[in-house]
Coordinates of C-alpha atoms in Angstrom, one line a residue:
M1 CA -0.2 0.1 0.0
T2 CA 2.9 2.4 0.8
H3 CA 4.2 2.1 -3.0
L4 CA 0.4 2.7 -4.3
A5 CA 0.2 5.8 -2.3
A6 CA 3.6 6.7 -3.7
L7 CA 2.7 5.9 -7.4
T8 CA -1.1 7.9 -6.7
G9 CA 0.6 10.7 -5.4
I10 CA 3.3 11.1 -8.1
M11 CA 0.5 10.9 -10.7
A12 CA -1.1 13.6 -9.2
I13 CA 1.9 15.9 -9.0
S14 CA 2.6 15.4 -12.8
F15 CA -0.2 17.8 -13.7
S16 CA 1.9 20.5 -12.0
A17 CA 3.5 22.0 -15.4
S18 CA -0.3 21.9 -17.0
L19 CA -1.8 23.2 -14.6
V20 CA 0.9 26.1 -14.0
E21 CA 0.4 26.8 -17.8
L22 CA -3.5 27.0 -18.0
S23 CA -3.2 29.4 -15.0
E24 CA -1.2 31.8 -17.3
A25 CA 0.9 32.9 -13.9
S26 CA 4.9 33.3 -13.3
P27 CA 6.4 30.7 -11.7
S28 CA 6.7 32.4 -8.3
T29 CA 3.1 33.5 -8.3
A30 CA 1.7 29.8 -9.1
A31 CA 4.3 28.6 -6.3
F32 CA 3.0 31.0 -4.0
Y33 CA -0.7 30.4 -4.4
R34 CA -0.5 26.8 -4.9
C35 CA 1.2 26.9 -1.2
L36 CA -1.0 29.4 0.0
Y37 CA -4.2 27.9 -1.0
A38 CA -3.1 24.5 0.2
L39 CA -2.4 25.8 3.6
P40 CA -6.2 25.9 5.0
F41 CA -6.8 22.5 3.5
L42 CA -4.1 20.6 5.1
L43 CA -4.8 22.8 8.5
L44 CA -8.4 21.1 8.5
A45 CA -6.7 17.6 7.5
W46 CA -4.1 18.1 10.3
L47 CA -7.0 19.0 13.0
F48 CA -8.4 15.5 12.9
V49 CA -5.2 13.6 13.3
R50 CA -3.5 16.1 15.7
R51 CA -3.8 13.9 18.7
R52 CA -1.8 11.4 16.6
D53 CA 0.9 13.9 15.7
G54 CA 3.7 13.1 18.5
R55 CA 6.5 15.1 16.6
T56 CA 8.8 17.2 18.6
G57 CA 9.5 20.8 18.2
P58 CA 12.5 20.0 16.3
Q59 CA 11.0 18.1 14.0
R60 CA 8.5 20.5 13.4
W61 CA 11.0 23.2 12.5
L62 CA 13.1 20.7 10.4
A63 CA 9.7 20.5 8.0
V64 CA 9.4 24.0 8.2
L65 CA 13.2 24.2 6.3
A66 CA 12.5 21.3 4.2
G67 CA 9.6 23.8 2.7
L68 CA 12.1 26.8 1.9
F69 CA 14.4 24.2 0.3
F70 CA 11.4 23.4 -2.0
A71 CA 10.8 26.9 -2.5
L72 CA 14.6 27.3 -3.8
D73 CA 13.9 24.1 -6.0
L74 CA 10.9 26.0 -8.0
T75 CA 13.0 29.0 -8.2
F76 CA 16.4 27.6 -9.5
W77 CA 14.0 25.2 -11.7
H78 CA 12.1 27.7 -13.6
R79 CA 15.2 30.1 -13.8
A80 CA 16.8 27.5 -15.4
I81 CA 14.3 26.8 -17.7
A82 CA 14.4 30.3 -18.9
D83 CA 18.1 29.7 -19.8
I84 CA 18.6 26.1 -21.0
G85 CA 15.0 25.1 -21.9
T86 CA 12.8 22.5 -20.4
G87 CA 14.6 19.4 -21.6
M88 CA 18.2 20.5 -20.1
S89 CA 16.4 21.8 -17.2
T90 CA 14.4 18.7 -16.3
L91 CA 17.4 16.5 -16.6
L92 CA 19.6 18.4 -14.4
G93 CA 16.7 18.8 -11.9
N94 CA 16.6 15.4 -11.6
T95 CA 19.8 14.9 -10.5
Q96 CA 18.5 15.2 -7.2
I97 CA 18.4 11.0 -7.2
L98 CA 22.4 11.5 -7.3
F99 CA 22.4 14.1 -4.4
V100 CA 19.6 11.7 -2.7
G101 CA 21.7 8.4 -3.1
V102 CA 25.0 10.1 -2.0
L103 CA 23.8 11.9 1.0
A104 CA 21.2 9.1 2.3
W105 CA 24.4 6.5 2.1
L106 CA 26.4 9.0 4.2
V107 CA 23.9 10.1 6.5
F108 CA 21.2 7.2 6.7
R109 CA 23.7 4.0 5.9
E110 CA 21.3 3.2 3.0
K111 CA 23.7 1.4 0.9
P112 CA 23.0 1.6 -2.8
T113 CA 22.4 -2.0 -5.0
R114 CA 24.3 -2.6 -7.6
A115 CA 21.2 -2.7 -9.9
A116 CA 20.7 0.8 -8.8
F117 CA 24.4 1.8 -9.9
V118 CA 23.4 0.3 -13.3
L119 CA 19.8 1.5 -14.1
I120 CA 19.7 5.0 -12.4
P121 CA 21.7 6.1 -15.6
V122 CA 19.6 4.4 -17.7
I123 CA 16.7 6.2 -16.1
L124 CA 18.4 9.9 -16.1
V125 CA 18.6 8.9 -20.4
G126 CA 15.3 8.0 -20.3
V127 CA 14.3 11.6 -18.4
S128 CA 16.4 13.5 -20.8
L129 CA 14.6 12.5 -24.1
S130 CA 11.5 12.3 -22.6
S131 CA 12.3 16.1 -22.0
G132 CA 12.9 17.0 -25.0
L133 CA 16.7 16.9 -25.0
G134 CA 17.1 15.7 -28.3
R135 CA 15.4 18.8 -29.9
A136 CA 18.1 21.7 -31.6
D137 CA 16.9 24.2 -29.5
A138 CA 17.4 22.0 -26.0
F139 CA 20.5 23.7 -24.5
G140 CA 19.3 27.1 -24.4
D141 CA 21.0 30.6 -24.9
E142 CA 22.9 30.7 -21.6
P143 CA 23.9 27.1 -21.0
I144 CA 26.6 27.9 -18.6
R145 CA 24.4 29.9 -16.1
G146 CA 21.4 27.4 -16.8
A147 CA 23.5 24.5 -16.0
V148 CA 24.3 26.2 -12.6
Y149 CA 20.7 26.7 -12.1
G150 CA 19.8 23.2 -12.6
A151 CA 22.3 21.7 -10.5
L152 CA 21.4 23.9 -7.9
T153 CA 17.4 22.7 -8.5
G154 CA 18.8 19.2 -8.1
L155 CA 20.7 19.9 -5.3
S156 CA 17.5 21.9 -3.6
Y157 CA 14.9 19.5 -4.3
A158 CA 17.4 16.4 -2.5
A159 CA 18.0 18.7 0.2
F160 CA 13.8 18.9 0.6
L161 CA 13.3 15.2 0.3
L162 CA 15.8 14.3 2.6
L163 CA 14.9 17.1 5.4
F164 CA 10.7 16.5 5.0
R165 CA 11.9 12.5 5.3
A166 CA 13.8 13.4 8.1
S167 CA 11.0 15.7 10.0
N168 CA 8.8 12.7 10.3
R169 CA 10.7 9.9 11.5
S170 CA 8.0 9.1 14.0
L171 CA 5.8 8.3 11.3
A172 CA 3.0 10.8 12.5
P173 CA 0.0 11.4 10.3
S174 CA 1.4 13.2 7.0
A175 CA -0.9 16.3 7.2
G176 CA 1.1 17.8 10.0
P177 CA 5.0 17.4 8.5
L178 CA 3.1 18.7 5.2
L179 CA 1.5 21.8 6.7
D180 CA 4.5 23.0 8.1
A181 CA 6.7 22.2 5.2
T182 CA 3.9 24.3 2.6
A183 CA 3.7 27.3 5.7
G184 CA 7.8 27.1 4.9
S185 CA 7.4 27.3 1.3
V186 CA 5.2 30.4 1.0
V187 CA 7.7 32.1 3.4
G188 CA 10.3 30.9 0.7
V189 CA 8.6 31.6 -2.2
L190 CA 7.6 35.3 -1.2
A191 CA 11.5 36.0 0.0
L192 CA 12.5 34.8 -3.4
A193 CA 9.6 36.9 -5.7
P194 CA 11.9 40.0 -6.0
F195 CA 13.7 37.5 -8.3
D196 CA 10.4 36.7 -10.6
D197 CA 9.8 40.2 -12.3
R198 CA 6.7 38.9 -13.5
F199 CA 5.2 38.0 -9.6
A200 CA 2.0 39.4 -9.1
V201 CA -0.6 39.1 -6.5
V202 CA -3.5 40.4 -8.4
L203 CA -4.7 37.6 -11.3
P204 CA -8.0 36.9 -13.3
A205 CA -10.4 35.1 -11.6
E206 CA -9.7 31.7 -14.2
S207 CA -6.1 31.9 -13.1
H208 CA -7.0 31.6 -9.4
L209 CA -9.3 28.7 -10.2
W210 CA -6.6 26.9 -12.2
L211 CA -4.3 27.5 -9.3
L212 CA -6.7 26.6 -6.6
V213 CA -6.7 23.1 -8.6
L214 CA -3.0 23.1 -8.5
A215 CA -3.2 23.4 -4.6
V216 CA -5.6 21.0 -3.9
G217 CA -4.7 18.3 -6.9
V218 CA -1.0 18.7 -6.2
Q219 CA -0.4 20.1 -3.0
V220 CA -2.5 18.5 -0.9
V221 CA -3.7 15.3 -2.5
G222 CA -0.6 14.5 -4.1
W223 CA 1.9 15.2 -1.6
L224 CA -0.1 13.8 1.1
L225 CA 0.0 10.7 -0.7
I226 CA 3.9 10.7 -1.2
S227 CA 4.5 12.2 2.3
V228 CA 2.7 8.7 3.9
A229 CA 5.9 6.7 1.5
L230 CA 8.4 9.0 2.3
P231 CA 9.7 8.2 5.6
R232 CA 8.4 4.3 5.2
L233 CA 10.6 3.8 2.3
P234 CA 14.2 4.4 1.6
S235 CA 15.2 7.6 0.2
L236 CA 17.0 6.3 -3.0
E237 CA 13.9 4.2 -3.7
T238 CA 11.2 7.2 -3.4
S239 CA 13.5 9.2 -5.3
V240 CA 13.8 7.1 -8.2
M241 CA 9.7 6.9 -8.0
L242 CA 9.8 10.4 -8.5
L243 CA 11.3 10.4 -11.7
L244 CA 8.3 8.7 -13.4
Q245 CA 6.7 12.4 -13.1
P246 CA 8.7 13.9 -16.1
M247 CA 7.1 10.5 -17.7
A248 CA 3.9 11.0 -16.8
A249 CA 3.7 14.9 -17.5
L250 CA 4.3 13.7 -21.1
L251 CA 1.5 11.3 -21.2
W252 CA -0.8 13.8 -20.1
G253 CA 0.1 16.4 -22.4
F254 CA -0.7 14.2 -25.2
L255 CA -3.9 12.9 -24.1
F256 CA -5.4 15.7 -22.8
F257 CA -3.5 19.0 -24.1
T258 CA -3.3 17.8 -27.8
E259 CA 0.5 17.7 -27.5
E260 CA 2.5 15.8 -30.2
P261 CA 5.4 13.5 -28.1
S262 CA 8.2 12.9 -30.9
G263 CA 9.5 9.6 -31.0
V264 CA 12.6 10.1 -29.2
Q265 CA 10.4 11.4 -26.2
W266 CA 8.2 8.2 -26.3
V267 CA 11.4 5.9 -26.5
G268 CA 12.5 7.9 -23.3
N269 CA 9.1 7.2 -21.4
A270 CA 9.9 3.6 -22.2
L271 CA 13.6 3.8 -20.6
I272 CA 12.2 5.3 -17.7
L273 CA 9.1 3.2 -17.2
A274 CA 11.2 0.0 -17.7
G275 CA 14.2 1.6 -15.6
V276 CA 11.9 2.2 -12.5
A277 CA 9.7 -1.5 -12.9
L278 CA 13.4 -3.0 -12.9
L279 CA 14.8 -1.4 -10.0
S280 CA 11.7 -1.7 -8.1
W281 CA 11.8 -5.3 -8.4
R282 CA 15.8 -5.7 -7.8
G283 CA 15.5 -3.3 -4.7
S284 CA 17.6 0.1 -4.8
V285 CA 19.0 0.1 -1.5
E286 CA 20.7 -3.1 0.4
G287 CA 18.5 -5.0 3.1
A288 CA 15.5 -2.7 2.6
R289 CA 12.8 -5.2 2.3
E290 CA 14.2 -6.8 5.6
K291 CA 14.0 -3.2 7.3
K292 CA 10.3 -2.4 8.5
P293 CA 9.3 0.8 10.3
M294 CA 8.7 0.1 13.9
P295 CA 4.9 1.2 14.6
L296 CA 4.7 4.4 16.7
D297 CA 3.8 3.0 20.1
E298 CA 6.6 0.7 20.5
R299 CA 9.2 3.2 19.7
Q300 CA 11.1 4.3 22.8
P301 CA 11.5 8.4 23.2
Q302 CA 15.4 8.3 22.6
E303 CA 14.6 6.3 19.4
V304 CA 12.6 9.3 17.9
A305 CA 15.7 11.9 17.8
L306 CA 16.6 12.9 14.6
P307 CA 19.9 12.7 12.9
G308 CA 21.8 16.0 12.2
P309 CA 20.2 17.5 8.7
P310 CA 22.0 16.3 5.8
A311 CA 24.7 18.0 4.5
G312 CA 23.9 21.1 1.2

């Protein structure tokens, strides 16, 4: 059920780019309203389960810090798109899997399997092809600056995933950590808004409607489901599954928005799907199948203590 929750959540968040495009809002504006509109829904969800939320103060602040890194991730990614195009920026952004793999190995002692070392590069090739890297204009006008933004995107996303996972080691209901992280994202996006000259508070009613759909469908439903899986699965395994997002986004564009992917993009999708399926079957982290999270009521208080925040 944990894997099913993660996959369902990933399918939900794969609509993000299409909904942002439909809203016609700037990246920072969309990120701001996406998180702001999600807050009351997440607060309501948390109120129903708050008695089971036994997280400590430091754990809550760790979730807020994760949200700040999520805001950085969104900002760097859209700056990379402007400089080097969607294909290259998507590929560099998904280097999060490399950062997650290394940091999880060093911090949480989650050693990747041999299958992971072989299949992750194959999946990243699929991501690059699926995102349109084979097009003539795939490298943009500012390749060096864009590459820096792309690398920072991957690092920020990896930091968000690892911090968000660490903020709920006690396996509290996912609404609480996601509420805190989303609040942190609102603050982070506002702090970074001056770097987006298209940031606007006043928008047409139709834009607000699409942003509300983005908030409820992606930030609330999608990330609530992913939040269930994050603390229960190895970091690298969740990171690999998130690479299905660009594949699904391409599929939705074809089915619902009359977009026509090229043959190269379909090949990329096939590589992603095959790679993720094989890695899920073979396992991405050594010994992960033997380890199961302990029920919350069996944990001793000292076992809830967090490791230090990952580097970066």
